[in-house]
Short mmCIF file of C-alpha atoms in Angstrom, two decimals:
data_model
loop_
_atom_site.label_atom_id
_atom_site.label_comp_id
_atom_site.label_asym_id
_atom_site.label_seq_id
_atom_site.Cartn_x
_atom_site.Cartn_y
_atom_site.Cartn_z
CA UNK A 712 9.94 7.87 24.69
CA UNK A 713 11.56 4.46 23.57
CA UNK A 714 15.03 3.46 24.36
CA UNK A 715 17.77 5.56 22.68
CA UNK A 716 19.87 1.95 22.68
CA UNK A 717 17.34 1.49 19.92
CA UNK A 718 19.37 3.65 18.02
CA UNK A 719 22.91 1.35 17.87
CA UNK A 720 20.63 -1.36 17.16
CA UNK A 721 18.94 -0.36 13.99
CA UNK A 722 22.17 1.30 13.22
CA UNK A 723 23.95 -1.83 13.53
CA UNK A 724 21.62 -3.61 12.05
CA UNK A 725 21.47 -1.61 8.58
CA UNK A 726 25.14 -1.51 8.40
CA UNK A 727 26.10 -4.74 9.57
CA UNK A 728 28.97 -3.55 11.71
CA UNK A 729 29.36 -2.50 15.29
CA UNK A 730 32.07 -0.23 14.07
CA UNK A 731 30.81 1.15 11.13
CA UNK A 732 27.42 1.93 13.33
CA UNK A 733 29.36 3.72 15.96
CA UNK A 734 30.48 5.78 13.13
CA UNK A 735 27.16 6.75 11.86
CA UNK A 736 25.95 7.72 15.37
CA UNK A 737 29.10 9.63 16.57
CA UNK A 738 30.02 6.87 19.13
CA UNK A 739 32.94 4.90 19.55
CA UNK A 740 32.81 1.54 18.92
CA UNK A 741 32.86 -0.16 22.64
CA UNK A 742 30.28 2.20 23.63
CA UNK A 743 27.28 1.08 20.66
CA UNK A 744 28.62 -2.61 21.64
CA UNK A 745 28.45 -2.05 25.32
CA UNK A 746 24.81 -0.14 24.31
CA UNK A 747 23.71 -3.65 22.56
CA UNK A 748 25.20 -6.10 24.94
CA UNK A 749 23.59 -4.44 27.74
CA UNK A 750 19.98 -4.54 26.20
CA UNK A 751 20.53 -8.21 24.98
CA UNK A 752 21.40 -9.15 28.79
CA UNK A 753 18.44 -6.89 30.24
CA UNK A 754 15.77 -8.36 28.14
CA UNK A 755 17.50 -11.77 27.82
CA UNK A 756 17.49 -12.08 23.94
CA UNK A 757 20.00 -12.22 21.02
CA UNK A 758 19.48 -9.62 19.00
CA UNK A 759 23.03 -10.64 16.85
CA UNK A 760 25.19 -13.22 15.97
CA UNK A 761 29.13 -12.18 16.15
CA UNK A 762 31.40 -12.80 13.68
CA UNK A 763 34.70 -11.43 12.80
CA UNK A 764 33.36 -10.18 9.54
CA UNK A 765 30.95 -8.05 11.76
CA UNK A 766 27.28 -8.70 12.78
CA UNK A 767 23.94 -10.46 11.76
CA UNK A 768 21.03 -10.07 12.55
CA UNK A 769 19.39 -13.45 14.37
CA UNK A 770 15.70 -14.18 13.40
CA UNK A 771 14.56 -13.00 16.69
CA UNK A 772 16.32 -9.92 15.85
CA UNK A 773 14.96 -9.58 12.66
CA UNK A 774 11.53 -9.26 14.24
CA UNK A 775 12.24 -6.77 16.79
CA UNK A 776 14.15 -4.43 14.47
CA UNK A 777 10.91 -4.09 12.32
CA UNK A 778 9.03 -3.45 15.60
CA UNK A 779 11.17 -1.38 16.77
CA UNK A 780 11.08 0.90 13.69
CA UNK A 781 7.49 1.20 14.21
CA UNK A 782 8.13 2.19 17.78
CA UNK A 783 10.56 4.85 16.70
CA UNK A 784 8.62 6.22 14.05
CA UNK A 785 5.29 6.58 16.09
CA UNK A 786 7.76 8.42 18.62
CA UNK A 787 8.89 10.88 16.15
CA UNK A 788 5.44 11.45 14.78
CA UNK A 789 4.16 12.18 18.13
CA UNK A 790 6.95 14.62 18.73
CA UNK A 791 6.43 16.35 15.43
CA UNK A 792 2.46 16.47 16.53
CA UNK A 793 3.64 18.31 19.22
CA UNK A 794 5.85 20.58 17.32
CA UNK A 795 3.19 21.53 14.98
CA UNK A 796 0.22 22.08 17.29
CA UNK A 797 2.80 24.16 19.37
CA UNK A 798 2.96 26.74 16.42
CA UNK A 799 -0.58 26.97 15.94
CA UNK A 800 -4.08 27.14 18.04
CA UNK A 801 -5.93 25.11 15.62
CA UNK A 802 -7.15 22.32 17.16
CA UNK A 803 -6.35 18.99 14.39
CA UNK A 804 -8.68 16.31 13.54
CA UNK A 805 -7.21 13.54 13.90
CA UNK A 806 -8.01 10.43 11.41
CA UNK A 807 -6.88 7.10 12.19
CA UNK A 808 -5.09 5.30 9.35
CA UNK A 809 -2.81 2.00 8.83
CA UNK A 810 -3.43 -0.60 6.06
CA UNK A 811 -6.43 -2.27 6.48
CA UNK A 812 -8.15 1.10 7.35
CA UNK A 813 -5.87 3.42 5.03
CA UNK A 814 -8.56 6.15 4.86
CA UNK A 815 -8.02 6.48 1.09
CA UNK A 816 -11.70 7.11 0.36
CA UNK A 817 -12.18 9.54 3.20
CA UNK A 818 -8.87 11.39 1.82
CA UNK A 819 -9.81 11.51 -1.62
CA UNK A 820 -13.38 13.11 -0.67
CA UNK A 821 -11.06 15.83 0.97
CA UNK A 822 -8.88 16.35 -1.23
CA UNK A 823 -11.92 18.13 -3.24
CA UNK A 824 -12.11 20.90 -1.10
CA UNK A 825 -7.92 21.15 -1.43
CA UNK A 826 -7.08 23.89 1.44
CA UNK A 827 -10.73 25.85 0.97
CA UNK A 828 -11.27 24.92 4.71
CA UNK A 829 -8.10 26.20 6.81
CA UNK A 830 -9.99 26.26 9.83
CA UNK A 831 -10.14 22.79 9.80
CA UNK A 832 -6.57 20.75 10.07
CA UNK A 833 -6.98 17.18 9.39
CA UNK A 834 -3.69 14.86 11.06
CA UNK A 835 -3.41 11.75 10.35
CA UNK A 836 -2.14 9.54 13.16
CA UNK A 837 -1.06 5.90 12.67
CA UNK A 838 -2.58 3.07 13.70
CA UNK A 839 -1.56 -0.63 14.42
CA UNK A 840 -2.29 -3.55 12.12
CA UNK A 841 -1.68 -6.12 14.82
CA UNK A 842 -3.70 -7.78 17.72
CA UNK A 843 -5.74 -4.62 18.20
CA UNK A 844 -9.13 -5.17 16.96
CA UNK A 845 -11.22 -2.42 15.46
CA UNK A 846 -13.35 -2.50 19.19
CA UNK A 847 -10.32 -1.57 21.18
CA UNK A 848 -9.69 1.43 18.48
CA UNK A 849 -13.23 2.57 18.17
CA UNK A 850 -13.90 2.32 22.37
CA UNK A 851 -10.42 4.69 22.51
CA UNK A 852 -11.93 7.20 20.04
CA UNK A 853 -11.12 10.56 21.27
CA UNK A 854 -7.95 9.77 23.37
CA UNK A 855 -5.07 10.00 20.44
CA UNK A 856 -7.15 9.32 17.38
CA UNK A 857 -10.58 11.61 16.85
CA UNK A 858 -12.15 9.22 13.89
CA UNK A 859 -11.59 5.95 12.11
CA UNK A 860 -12.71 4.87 8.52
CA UNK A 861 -13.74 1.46 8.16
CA UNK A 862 -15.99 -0.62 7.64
CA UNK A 863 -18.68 -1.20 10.25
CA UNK A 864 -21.88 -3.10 11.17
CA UNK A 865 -24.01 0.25 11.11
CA UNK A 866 -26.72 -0.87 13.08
CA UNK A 867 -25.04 -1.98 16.08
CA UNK A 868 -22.21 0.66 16.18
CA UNK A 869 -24.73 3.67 15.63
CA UNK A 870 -26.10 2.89 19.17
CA UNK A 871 -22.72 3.84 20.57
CA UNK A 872 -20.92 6.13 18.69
CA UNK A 873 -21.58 8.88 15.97
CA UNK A 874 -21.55 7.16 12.74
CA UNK A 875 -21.29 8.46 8.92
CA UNK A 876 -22.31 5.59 6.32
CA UNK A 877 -20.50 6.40 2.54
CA UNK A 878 -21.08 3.54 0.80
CA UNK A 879 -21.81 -0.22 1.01
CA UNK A 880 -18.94 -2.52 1.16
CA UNK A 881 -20.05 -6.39 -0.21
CA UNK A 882 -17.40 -8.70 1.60
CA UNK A 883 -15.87 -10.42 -0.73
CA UNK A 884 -13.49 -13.74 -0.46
CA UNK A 885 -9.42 -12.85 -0.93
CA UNK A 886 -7.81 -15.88 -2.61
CA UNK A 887 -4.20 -16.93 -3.36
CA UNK A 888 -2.94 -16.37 -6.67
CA UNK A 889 -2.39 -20.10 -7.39
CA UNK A 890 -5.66 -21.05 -6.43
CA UNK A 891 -8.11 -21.38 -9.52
CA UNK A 892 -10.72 -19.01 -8.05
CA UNK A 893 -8.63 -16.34 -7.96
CA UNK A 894 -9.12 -15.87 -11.64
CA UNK A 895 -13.15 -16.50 -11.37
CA UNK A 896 -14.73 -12.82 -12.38
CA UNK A 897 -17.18 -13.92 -9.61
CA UNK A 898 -17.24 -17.10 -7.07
CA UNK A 899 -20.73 -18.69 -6.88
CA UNK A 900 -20.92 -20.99 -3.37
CA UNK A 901 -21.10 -24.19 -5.25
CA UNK A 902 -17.54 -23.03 -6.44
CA UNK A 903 -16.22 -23.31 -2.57
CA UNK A 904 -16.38 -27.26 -1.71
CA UNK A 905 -13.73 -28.27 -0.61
CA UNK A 906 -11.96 -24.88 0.04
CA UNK A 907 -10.93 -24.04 4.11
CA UNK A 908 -12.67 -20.11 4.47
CA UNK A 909 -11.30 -18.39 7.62
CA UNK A 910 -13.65 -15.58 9.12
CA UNK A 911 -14.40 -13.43 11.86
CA UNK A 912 -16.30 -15.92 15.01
CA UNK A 913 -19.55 -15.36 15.30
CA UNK A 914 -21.53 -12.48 16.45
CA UNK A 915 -20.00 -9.68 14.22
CA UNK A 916 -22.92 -8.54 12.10
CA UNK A 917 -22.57 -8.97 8.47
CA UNK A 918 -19.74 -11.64 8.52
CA UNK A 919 -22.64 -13.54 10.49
CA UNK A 920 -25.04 -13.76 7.23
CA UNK A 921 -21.67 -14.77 5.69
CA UNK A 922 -21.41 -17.38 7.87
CA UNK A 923 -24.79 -18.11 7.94
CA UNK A 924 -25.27 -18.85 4.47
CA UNK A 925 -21.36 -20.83 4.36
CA UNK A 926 -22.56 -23.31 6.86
CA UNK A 927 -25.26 -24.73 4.92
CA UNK A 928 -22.67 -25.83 2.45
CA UNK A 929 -21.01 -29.10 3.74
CA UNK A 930 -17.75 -28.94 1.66
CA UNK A 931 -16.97 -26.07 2.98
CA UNK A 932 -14.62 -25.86 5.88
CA UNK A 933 -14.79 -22.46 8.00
CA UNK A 934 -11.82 -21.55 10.11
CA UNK A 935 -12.70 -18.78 13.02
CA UNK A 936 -10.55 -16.18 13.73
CA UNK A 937 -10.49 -13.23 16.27
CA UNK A 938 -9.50 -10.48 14.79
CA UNK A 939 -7.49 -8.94 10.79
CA UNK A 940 -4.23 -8.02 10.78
CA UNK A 941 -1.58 -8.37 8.37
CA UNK A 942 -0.63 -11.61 9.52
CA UNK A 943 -4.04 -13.28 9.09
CA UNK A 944 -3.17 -12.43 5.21
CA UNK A 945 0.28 -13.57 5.15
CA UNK A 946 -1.16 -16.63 6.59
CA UNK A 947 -3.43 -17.40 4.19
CA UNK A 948 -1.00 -17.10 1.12
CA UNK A 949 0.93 -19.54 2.55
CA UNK A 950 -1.66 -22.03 4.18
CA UNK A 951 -3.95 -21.95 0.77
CA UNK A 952 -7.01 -21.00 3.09
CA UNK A 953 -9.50 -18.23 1.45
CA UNK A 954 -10.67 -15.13 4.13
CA UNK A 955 -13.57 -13.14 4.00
CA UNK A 956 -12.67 -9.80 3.07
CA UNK A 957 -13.62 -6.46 1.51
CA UNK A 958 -13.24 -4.15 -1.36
CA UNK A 959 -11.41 -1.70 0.62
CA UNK A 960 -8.39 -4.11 1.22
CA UNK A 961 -7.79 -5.16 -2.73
CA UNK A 962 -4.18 -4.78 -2.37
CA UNK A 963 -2.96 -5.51 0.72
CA UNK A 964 -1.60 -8.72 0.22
CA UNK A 965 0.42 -9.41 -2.78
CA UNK A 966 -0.12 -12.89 -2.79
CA UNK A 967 -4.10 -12.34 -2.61
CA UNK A 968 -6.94 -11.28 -4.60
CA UNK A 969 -10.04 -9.89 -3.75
CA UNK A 970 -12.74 -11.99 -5.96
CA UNK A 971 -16.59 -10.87 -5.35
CA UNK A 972 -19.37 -13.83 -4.11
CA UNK A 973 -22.26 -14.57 -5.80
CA UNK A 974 -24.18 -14.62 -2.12
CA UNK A 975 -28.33 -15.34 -2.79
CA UNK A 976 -28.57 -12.30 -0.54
CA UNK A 977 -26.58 -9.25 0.11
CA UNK A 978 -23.95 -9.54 2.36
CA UNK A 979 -21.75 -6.94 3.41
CA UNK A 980 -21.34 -3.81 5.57
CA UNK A 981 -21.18 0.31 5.40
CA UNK A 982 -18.04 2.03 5.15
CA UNK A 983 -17.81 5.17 6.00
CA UNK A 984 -16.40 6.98 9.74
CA UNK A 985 -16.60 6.51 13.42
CA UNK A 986 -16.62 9.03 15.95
CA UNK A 987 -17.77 9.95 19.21
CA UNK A 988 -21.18 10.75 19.39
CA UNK A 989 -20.05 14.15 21.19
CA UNK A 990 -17.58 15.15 18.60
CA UNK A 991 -15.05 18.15 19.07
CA UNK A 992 -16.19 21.28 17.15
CA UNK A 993 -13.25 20.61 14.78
CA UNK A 994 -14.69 17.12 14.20
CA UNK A 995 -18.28 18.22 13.74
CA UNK A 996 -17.20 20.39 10.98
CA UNK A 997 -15.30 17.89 9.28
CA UNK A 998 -17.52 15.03 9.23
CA UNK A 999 -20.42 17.75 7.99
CA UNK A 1000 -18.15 19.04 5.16
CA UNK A 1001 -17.11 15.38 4.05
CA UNK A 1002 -21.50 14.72 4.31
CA UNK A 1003 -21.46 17.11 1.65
CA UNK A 1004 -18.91 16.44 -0.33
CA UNK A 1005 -20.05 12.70 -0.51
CA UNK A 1006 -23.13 13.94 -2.35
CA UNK A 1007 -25.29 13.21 1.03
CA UNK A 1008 -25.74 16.72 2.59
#
């Protein structure tokens, strides 16, 4: 479990007083401080800046409180997991969500069927946005998360694991809001000279016919990157720089806007879920019953 001196942090943090968080939590005052000061020395970080008026967080503190909530949260989701399957012998399927890969689509589907299956208990179990790429998730299928929906070079990931394509998903380019394109109905490649495009390196299926087809337009610069996460967005509303995208993340950056390509051939990938190829009874059932509802049985 994380560290309960997580606690007198946050709590300090949202009330902006060692006092006034000792309060909230039941503690006295020296004890939350002695909690904080203790952490700060053991991990060699200022979390706070001291004042008379009370506390502040520093910008290195700012970070780590909104990891640390993430921490906490995933802690108290995996305790009321626990909770619930204690209560019940159904086994849960267990979909992997966050917000590049919310699952909306897959949800929707199920919400059809609303509670005509209780033999099957879908969980949803939250995932990172960060440094994890979708390989890492998808080669730890089965250990706390039993599916993913994304979108996925079919071809290659249908060799390894149990696949089920919905739909096609064009990428797409997301562009900032000041940037004239972003209020094109559609951007031709002609449109792009000039423009910096960042996208997945090579050798990751259809971004590579993307790239492909970029690279034999001079004017435009591409910018490789390893992997999407919510930074790579944020990153790009401030730097200017388009990024290959998709439908299915119209949205997740305020500061962005998913504007369809004109490509001269069709680019893109399926969307749809990954699982093991050996799925769980449970699982089986599920991904037959959302093959049906999909129209595709």
């Amino acid at each position: 479990m994380y560290d309960k001196r997580l606690d007198a942090i946050i709590a300090a943090a949202e009330t902006g007083s060692f006092a006034q968080a000792g309060r909230t939590l039941n503690i006295s005052t020296p004890a939350l401080a002695k909690q904080i000061n203790t952490f700060e020395k053991e991990y060699g970080t200022t979390l706070f800046t001291r004042s008379r008026s009370g506390v502040e967080l520093t910008d290195a503190g700012r970070d780590f409180v909104e990891d640390a909530r993430t921490i906490m949260h995933q802690c108290d989701e995996a305790i009321h997991r626990a909770q619930r399957r204690s209560t019940t012998n159904i086994a849960p399927v267990r979909l992997g969500v966050s917000v590049l890969r919310s699952g909306r689509r897959i949800l929707d589907l199920w919400q059809k069927d609303a509670g005509k299956h209780p033999e099957i208990k879908l969980e949803l179990i939250s995932m990172p946005d960060d440094m994890t790429t979708i390989n890492d998730i998808i080669t730890h299928l089965g250990e706390s998360v039993d599916m993913v929906s994304t979108a996925f070079d079919a071809d290659y990931w249908s060799q390894h694991y149990g696949t089920l394509p919905l739909e096609f998903e064009p990428l797409c380019l997301a562009v900032p809001r000041e940037n004239p394109l972003a209020r094109q109905p559609i951007i031709a490649l002609d449109d792009l000279a000039g423009e910096r495009i960042r996208i997945i390196k090579h050798g990751h299926g259809g971004d590579d016919t993307a790239r492909t087809l970029l690279s034999k337009h001079p004017g435009i610069e591409l910018v490789d990157i390893d992997h999407y996460d919510l930074n790579t967005f944020n990153e790009c509303a401030q730097s200017g720089d388009l990024l290959i995208s998709k439908p299915m993340w119209a949205g997740v950056h305020p500061q962005l806007v998913n504007v369809p390509v004109q490509w001269p051939t069709e680019v893109g990938l399926s969307y749809g879920l990954l699982y093991l190829r050996d799925p769980s009874p449970a699982v089986a059932a599920f991904i037959a019953r959302i093959r049906e509802l999909a129209g595709m049985a």
